[in-house]
């Protein structure tokens, strides 16, 4: 357990430091210097570069710095990539007990066995992430999380205040921007936004035509054939719906849209907690980046095949239900 006197000292030190009118780098080092008192071997703070939409390591207790305490080789991560990037995109803390079973883990200088990432958010805008890794499995406990979250709340308004463009921090790409970038719409610039918006509107119409009683089977088959070149070809329930749109490019759009919803879904519901990360691993390595057979997935998790099969059903059903509700929340907002 962490001593209350130590925690009080850390909070007091950070509070005093913030009152001194520190800049962003000074705030970052104030956080790292004090959190290092917890005996953390690897602790970093990443700040969002709003122009490049990158998380850039601003301070770390395991890296070389110059005379101005600038990191000589700061780590950079895209929002959504790795544990840090995923915590940032979800704006939710993530604790990983075993990084070897977590596909989102990104190796920095040395392999950490466990990791904790806590986003820094002000007025629903992402500012950065506080992250720590440990060579020990299951190292991070609730007291670690509580102090990281408290520190994140403390420094968020100060980091926002020292940046004149706070309102642009953490601005996520719109659906239209994502469609333009991801779905291979080879159009002139003037027509790109119009075509993207049209496809997004059609996607809501498409999903609204899938009945709830057929939806589970549709998604089960789509997951089963996820890695195929044309996964929808194996989902007969969708053939008539797709044929009514008479647009082969839209079909490609829908495939990628479903894959996006699946990958985001498992991150949203299964990645944040060590208790559910086994479900994330199961979906990832059964469907998205599958291992050669199910027995290997079970072996990697140290499960019997029957236990794996039970967890697979639970993980798949939870994901499918989550996506259904997410889609129809979006549809209701559009109406």
mmCIF file of C-alpha atoms in Angstrom, residues 125-314:
data_model
loop_
_atom_site.group_PDB
_atom_site.id
_atom_site.type_symbol
_atom_site.label_atom_id
_atom_site.label_comp_id
_atom_site.label_asym_id
_atom_site.label_seq_id
_atom_site.Cartn_x
_atom_site.Cartn_y
_atom_site.Cartn_z
ATOM 1 C CA UNK A 125 -10.613 18.045 -24.714
ATOM 2 C CA UNK A 126 -7.582 15.753 -24.648
ATOM 3 C CA UNK A 127 -4.350 17.393 -23.474
ATOM 4 C CA UNK A 128 -2.068 14.431 -22.848
ATOM 5 C CA UNK A 129 -1.510 11.137 -21.044
ATOM 6 C CA UNK A 130 0.377 10.099 -17.914
ATOM 7 C CA UNK A 131 1.849 6.633 -18.416
ATOM 8 C CA UNK A 132 3.894 4.186 -16.399
ATOM 9 C CA UNK A 133 5.308 0.737 -17.130
ATOM 10 C CA UNK A 134 6.675 -1.865 -14.743
ATOM 11 C CA UNK A 135 8.830 -4.973 -15.273
ATOM 12 C CA UNK A 136 6.445 -6.780 -12.901
ATOM 13 C CA UNK A 137 3.128 -8.268 -13.952
ATOM 14 C CA UNK A 138 -0.027 -6.929 -12.253
ATOM 15 C CA UNK A 139 1.987 -4.129 -10.646
ATOM 16 C CA UNK A 140 -0.558 -1.297 -10.781
ATOM 17 C CA UNK A 141 -3.278 -1.236 -8.150
ATOM 18 C CA UNK A 142 -6.155 1.102 -7.303
ATOM 19 C CA UNK A 143 -3.985 3.471 -5.175
ATOM 20 C CA UNK A 144 -1.700 4.026 -8.200
ATOM 21 C CA UNK A 145 -4.724 4.746 -10.376
ATOM 22 C CA UNK A 146 -6.275 7.144 -7.861
ATOM 23 C CA UNK A 147 -3.173 9.297 -7.543
ATOM 24 C CA UNK A 148 -2.561 9.344 -11.315
ATOM 25 C CA UNK A 149 -6.174 10.418 -11.892
ATOM 26 C CA UNK A 150 -5.940 13.067 -9.180
ATOM 27 C CA UNK A 151 -2.738 14.478 -10.671
ATOM 28 C CA UNK A 152 -4.284 14.467 -14.156
ATOM 29 C CA UNK A 153 -7.262 16.475 -12.871
ATOM 30 C CA UNK A 154 -4.955 18.896 -11.055
ATOM 31 C CA UNK A 155 -2.700 19.717 -13.997
ATOM 32 C CA UNK A 156 -5.318 19.721 -16.768
ATOM 33 C CA UNK A 157 -6.543 23.337 -16.334
ATOM 34 C CA UNK A 158 -2.971 24.585 -16.010
ATOM 35 C CA UNK A 159 -1.865 22.841 -19.202
ATOM 36 C CA UNK A 160 -4.932 24.247 -20.963
ATOM 37 C CA UNK A 161 -4.238 27.737 -19.667
ATOM 38 C CA UNK A 162 -0.669 27.903 -20.979
ATOM 39 C CA UNK A 163 -1.750 27.006 -24.509
ATOM 40 C CA UNK A 164 -3.592 29.696 -26.434
ATOM 41 C CA UNK A 165 -5.264 27.111 -28.692
ATOM 42 C CA UNK A 166 -6.846 24.991 -25.973
ATOM 43 C CA UNK A 167 -10.139 24.684 -27.822
ATOM 44 C CA UNK A 168 -8.414 22.743 -30.604
ATOM 45 C CA UNK A 169 -6.790 20.216 -28.285
ATOM 46 C CA UNK A 170 -7.798 16.649 -28.832
ATOM 47 C CA UNK A 171 -10.118 17.452 -31.715
ATOM 48 C CA UNK A 172 -10.987 14.112 -33.214
ATOM 49 C CA UNK A 173 -11.366 13.656 -36.923
ATOM 50 C CA UNK A 174 -14.958 13.834 -38.050
ATOM 51 C CA UNK A 175 -16.624 10.895 -39.754
ATOM 52 C CA UNK A 176 -16.276 12.783 -43.016
ATOM 53 C CA UNK A 177 -12.525 13.237 -42.567
ATOM 54 C CA UNK A 178 -12.141 9.579 -41.677
ATOM 55 C CA UNK A 179 -14.114 8.516 -44.721
ATOM 56 C CA UNK A 180 -12.006 10.689 -47.009
ATOM 57 C CA UNK A 181 -8.777 9.275 -45.645
ATOM 58 C CA UNK A 182 -9.670 5.621 -45.194
ATOM 59 C CA UNK A 183 -12.082 4.470 -47.855
ATOM 60 C CA UNK A 184 -10.117 5.095 -51.039
ATOM 61 C CA UNK A 185 -12.445 7.701 -52.484
ATOM 62 C CA UNK A 186 -10.426 8.781 -55.528
ATOM 63 C CA UNK A 187 -12.298 12.015 -56.179
ATOM 64 C CA UNK A 188 -11.499 15.636 -56.877
ATOM 65 C CA UNK A 189 -11.216 17.733 -53.712
ATOM 66 C CA UNK A 190 -14.469 19.608 -54.408
ATOM 67 C CA UNK A 191 -16.451 16.370 -54.618
ATOM 68 C CA UNK A 192 -14.714 14.470 -51.825
ATOM 69 C CA UNK A 193 -16.663 15.877 -48.899
ATOM 70 C CA UNK A 194 -19.975 15.519 -50.735
ATOM 71 C CA UNK A 195 -19.280 11.860 -51.599
ATOM 72 C CA UNK A 196 -18.056 11.100 -48.080
ATOM 73 C CA UNK A 197 -21.167 12.624 -46.534
ATOM 74 C CA UNK A 198 -23.373 10.734 -48.983
ATOM 75 C CA UNK A 199 -21.742 7.414 -48.101
ATOM 76 C CA UNK A 200 -22.011 8.094 -44.385
ATOM 77 C CA UNK A 201 -25.686 8.929 -44.772
ATOM 78 C CA UNK A 202 -26.213 5.761 -46.774
ATOM 79 C CA UNK A 203 -24.394 3.745 -44.104
ATOM 80 C CA UNK A 204 -26.976 4.770 -41.502
ATOM 81 C CA UNK A 205 -29.754 3.878 -43.931
ATOM 82 C CA UNK A 206 -28.035 0.555 -44.602
ATOM 83 C CA UNK A 207 -27.718 -0.339 -40.923
ATOM 84 C CA UNK A 208 -31.321 0.683 -40.206
ATOM 85 C CA UNK A 209 -32.511 -1.919 -42.735
ATOM 86 C CA UNK A 210 -30.890 -4.815 -40.839
ATOM 87 C CA UNK A 211 -33.448 -6.332 -38.487
ATOM 88 C CA UNK A 212 -32.376 -7.014 -34.909
ATOM 89 C CA UNK A 213 -33.235 -10.719 -35.140
ATOM 90 C CA UNK A 214 -30.889 -11.100 -38.139
ATOM 91 C CA UNK A 215 -28.192 -8.782 -36.827
ATOM 92 C CA UNK A 216 -26.472 -11.251 -34.473
ATOM 93 C CA UNK A 217 -26.037 -13.816 -37.251
ATOM 94 C CA UNK A 218 -24.875 -11.101 -39.675
ATOM 95 C CA UNK A 219 -22.141 -9.939 -37.289
ATOM 96 C CA UNK A 220 -21.157 -13.476 -36.330
ATOM 97 C CA UNK A 221 -20.588 -14.334 -39.992
ATOM 98 C CA UNK A 222 -18.798 -11.052 -40.672
ATOM 99 C CA UNK A 223 -16.395 -11.743 -37.790
ATOM 100 C CA UNK A 224 -15.853 -15.308 -38.990
ATOM 101 C CA UNK A 225 -14.833 -14.049 -42.448
ATOM 102 C CA UNK A 226 -13.207 -10.814 -41.242
ATOM 103 C CA UNK A 227 -9.851 -11.430 -42.953
ATOM 104 C CA UNK A 228 -11.356 -12.461 -46.316
ATOM 105 C CA UNK A 229 -11.040 -10.063 -49.263
ATOM 106 C CA UNK A 230 -14.834 -9.718 -49.462
ATOM 107 C CA UNK A 231 -16.275 -10.723 -46.083
ATOM 108 C CA UNK A 232 -19.788 -9.566 -46.954
ATOM 109 C CA UNK A 233 -19.949 -12.179 -49.715
ATOM 110 C CA UNK A 234 -20.412 -14.765 -46.973
ATOM 111 C CA UNK A 235 -23.226 -12.863 -45.254
ATOM 112 C CA UNK A 236 -26.343 -13.705 -47.274
ATOM 113 C CA UNK A 237 -28.649 -11.625 -45.091
ATOM 114 C CA UNK A 238 -26.935 -8.472 -46.368
ATOM 115 C CA UNK A 239 -26.900 -9.276 -50.078
ATOM 116 C CA UNK A 240 -30.362 -7.894 -50.827
ATOM 117 C CA UNK A 241 -29.737 -4.816 -48.702
ATOM 118 C CA UNK A 242 -26.437 -4.092 -50.451
ATOM 119 C CA UNK A 243 -27.870 -4.768 -53.902
ATOM 120 C CA UNK A 244 -30.464 -2.061 -53.336
ATOM 121 C CA UNK A 245 -27.698 0.560 -53.146
ATOM 122 C CA UNK A 246 -26.166 -0.476 -56.505
ATOM 123 C CA UNK A 247 -22.763 0.989 -55.731
ATOM 124 C CA UNK A 248 -19.648 -1.249 -55.504
ATOM 125 C CA UNK A 249 -17.597 1.494 -53.832
ATOM 126 C CA UNK A 250 -20.241 1.830 -51.139
ATOM 127 C CA UNK A 251 -19.883 -1.906 -50.484
ATOM 128 C CA UNK A 252 -16.162 -1.360 -49.814
ATOM 129 C CA UNK A 253 -17.111 1.533 -47.545
ATOM 130 C CA UNK A 254 -19.477 -0.647 -45.491
ATOM 131 C CA UNK A 255 -16.841 -3.368 -45.044
ATOM 132 C CA UNK A 256 -14.336 -0.874 -43.662
ATOM 133 C CA UNK A 257 -17.020 0.821 -41.566
ATOM 134 C CA UNK A 258 -17.897 -2.482 -39.890
ATOM 135 C CA UNK A 259 -14.218 -3.251 -39.285
ATOM 136 C CA UNK A 260 -13.738 0.169 -37.706
ATOM 137 C CA UNK A 261 -16.715 -0.392 -35.408
ATOM 138 C CA UNK A 262 -15.375 -3.812 -34.376
ATOM 139 C CA UNK A 263 -11.854 -2.586 -33.602
ATOM 140 C CA UNK A 264 -13.082 0.493 -31.756
ATOM 141 C CA UNK A 265 -15.674 -1.606 -29.948
ATOM 142 C CA UNK A 266 -13.212 -4.069 -28.424
ATOM 143 C CA UNK A 267 -11.011 -1.167 -27.327
ATOM 144 C CA UNK A 268 -13.954 0.640 -25.715
ATOM 145 C CA UNK A 269 -15.428 -2.248 -23.770
ATOM 146 C CA UNK A 270 -12.596 -4.722 -23.204
ATOM 147 C CA UNK A 271 -9.260 -2.890 -23.105
ATOM 148 C CA UNK A 272 -9.626 -0.516 -20.106
ATOM 149 C CA UNK A 273 -9.804 -3.205 -17.402
ATOM 150 C CA UNK A 274 -7.459 -6.143 -16.733
ATOM 151 C CA UNK A 275 -10.572 -8.178 -15.935
ATOM 152 C CA UNK A 276 -11.833 -7.934 -19.523
ATOM 153 C CA UNK A 277 -8.573 -7.740 -21.476
ATOM 154 C CA UNK A 278 -8.709 -11.488 -22.075
ATOM 155 C CA UNK A 279 -11.831 -10.816 -24.178
ATOM 156 C CA UNK A 280 -9.907 -8.208 -26.177
ATOM 157 C CA UNK A 281 -7.155 -10.760 -26.791
ATOM 158 C CA UNK A 282 -9.665 -13.446 -27.784
ATOM 159 C CA UNK A 283 -11.460 -11.264 -30.372
ATOM 160 C CA UNK A 284 -8.175 -9.873 -31.698
ATOM 161 C CA UNK A 285 -6.559 -13.281 -32.225
ATOM 162 C CA UNK A 286 -9.642 -15.243 -33.194
ATOM 163 C CA UNK A 287 -10.958 -12.831 -35.831
ATOM 164 C CA UNK A 288 -8.944 -9.651 -36.517
ATOM 165 C CA UNK A 289 -5.367 -10.951 -36.489
ATOM 166 C CA UNK A 290 -6.117 -14.656 -36.049
ATOM 167 C CA UNK A 291 -3.675 -17.237 -34.790
ATOM 168 C CA UNK A 292 -3.595 -20.459 -36.875
ATOM 169 C CA UNK A 293 -6.228 -22.148 -34.720
ATOM 170 C CA UNK A 294 -8.383 -21.595 -31.651
ATOM 171 C CA UNK A 295 -6.359 -23.972 -29.508
ATOM 172 C CA UNK A 296 -3.336 -21.660 -29.835
ATOM 173 C CA UNK A 297 -5.409 -18.733 -28.587
ATOM 174 C CA UNK A 298 -6.520 -20.830 -25.623
ATOM 175 C CA UNK A 299 -2.922 -21.915 -24.961
ATOM 176 C CA UNK A 300 -1.656 -18.307 -25.028
ATOM 177 C CA UNK A 301 -4.220 -17.450 -22.359
ATOM 178 C CA UNK A 302 -3.500 -20.573 -20.315
ATOM 179 C CA UNK A 303 -7.089 -21.809 -20.753
ATOM 180 C CA UNK A 304 -8.610 -25.144 -21.578
ATOM 181 C CA UNK A 305 -10.366 -25.205 -24.935
ATOM 182 C CA UNK A 306 -13.800 -25.434 -23.314
ATOM 183 C CA UNK A 307 -13.067 -22.384 -21.155
ATOM 184 C CA UNK A 308 -11.820 -20.505 -24.217
ATOM 185 C CA UNK A 309 -14.982 -21.384 -26.162
ATOM 186 C CA UNK A 310 -17.149 -20.093 -23.325
ATOM 187 C CA UNK A 311 -15.176 -16.827 -23.115
ATOM 188 C CA UNK A 312 -15.239 -16.458 -26.914
ATOM 189 C CA UNK A 313 -19.026 -16.623 -26.924
ATOM 190 C CA UNK A 314 -19.271 -14.073 -24.122
#
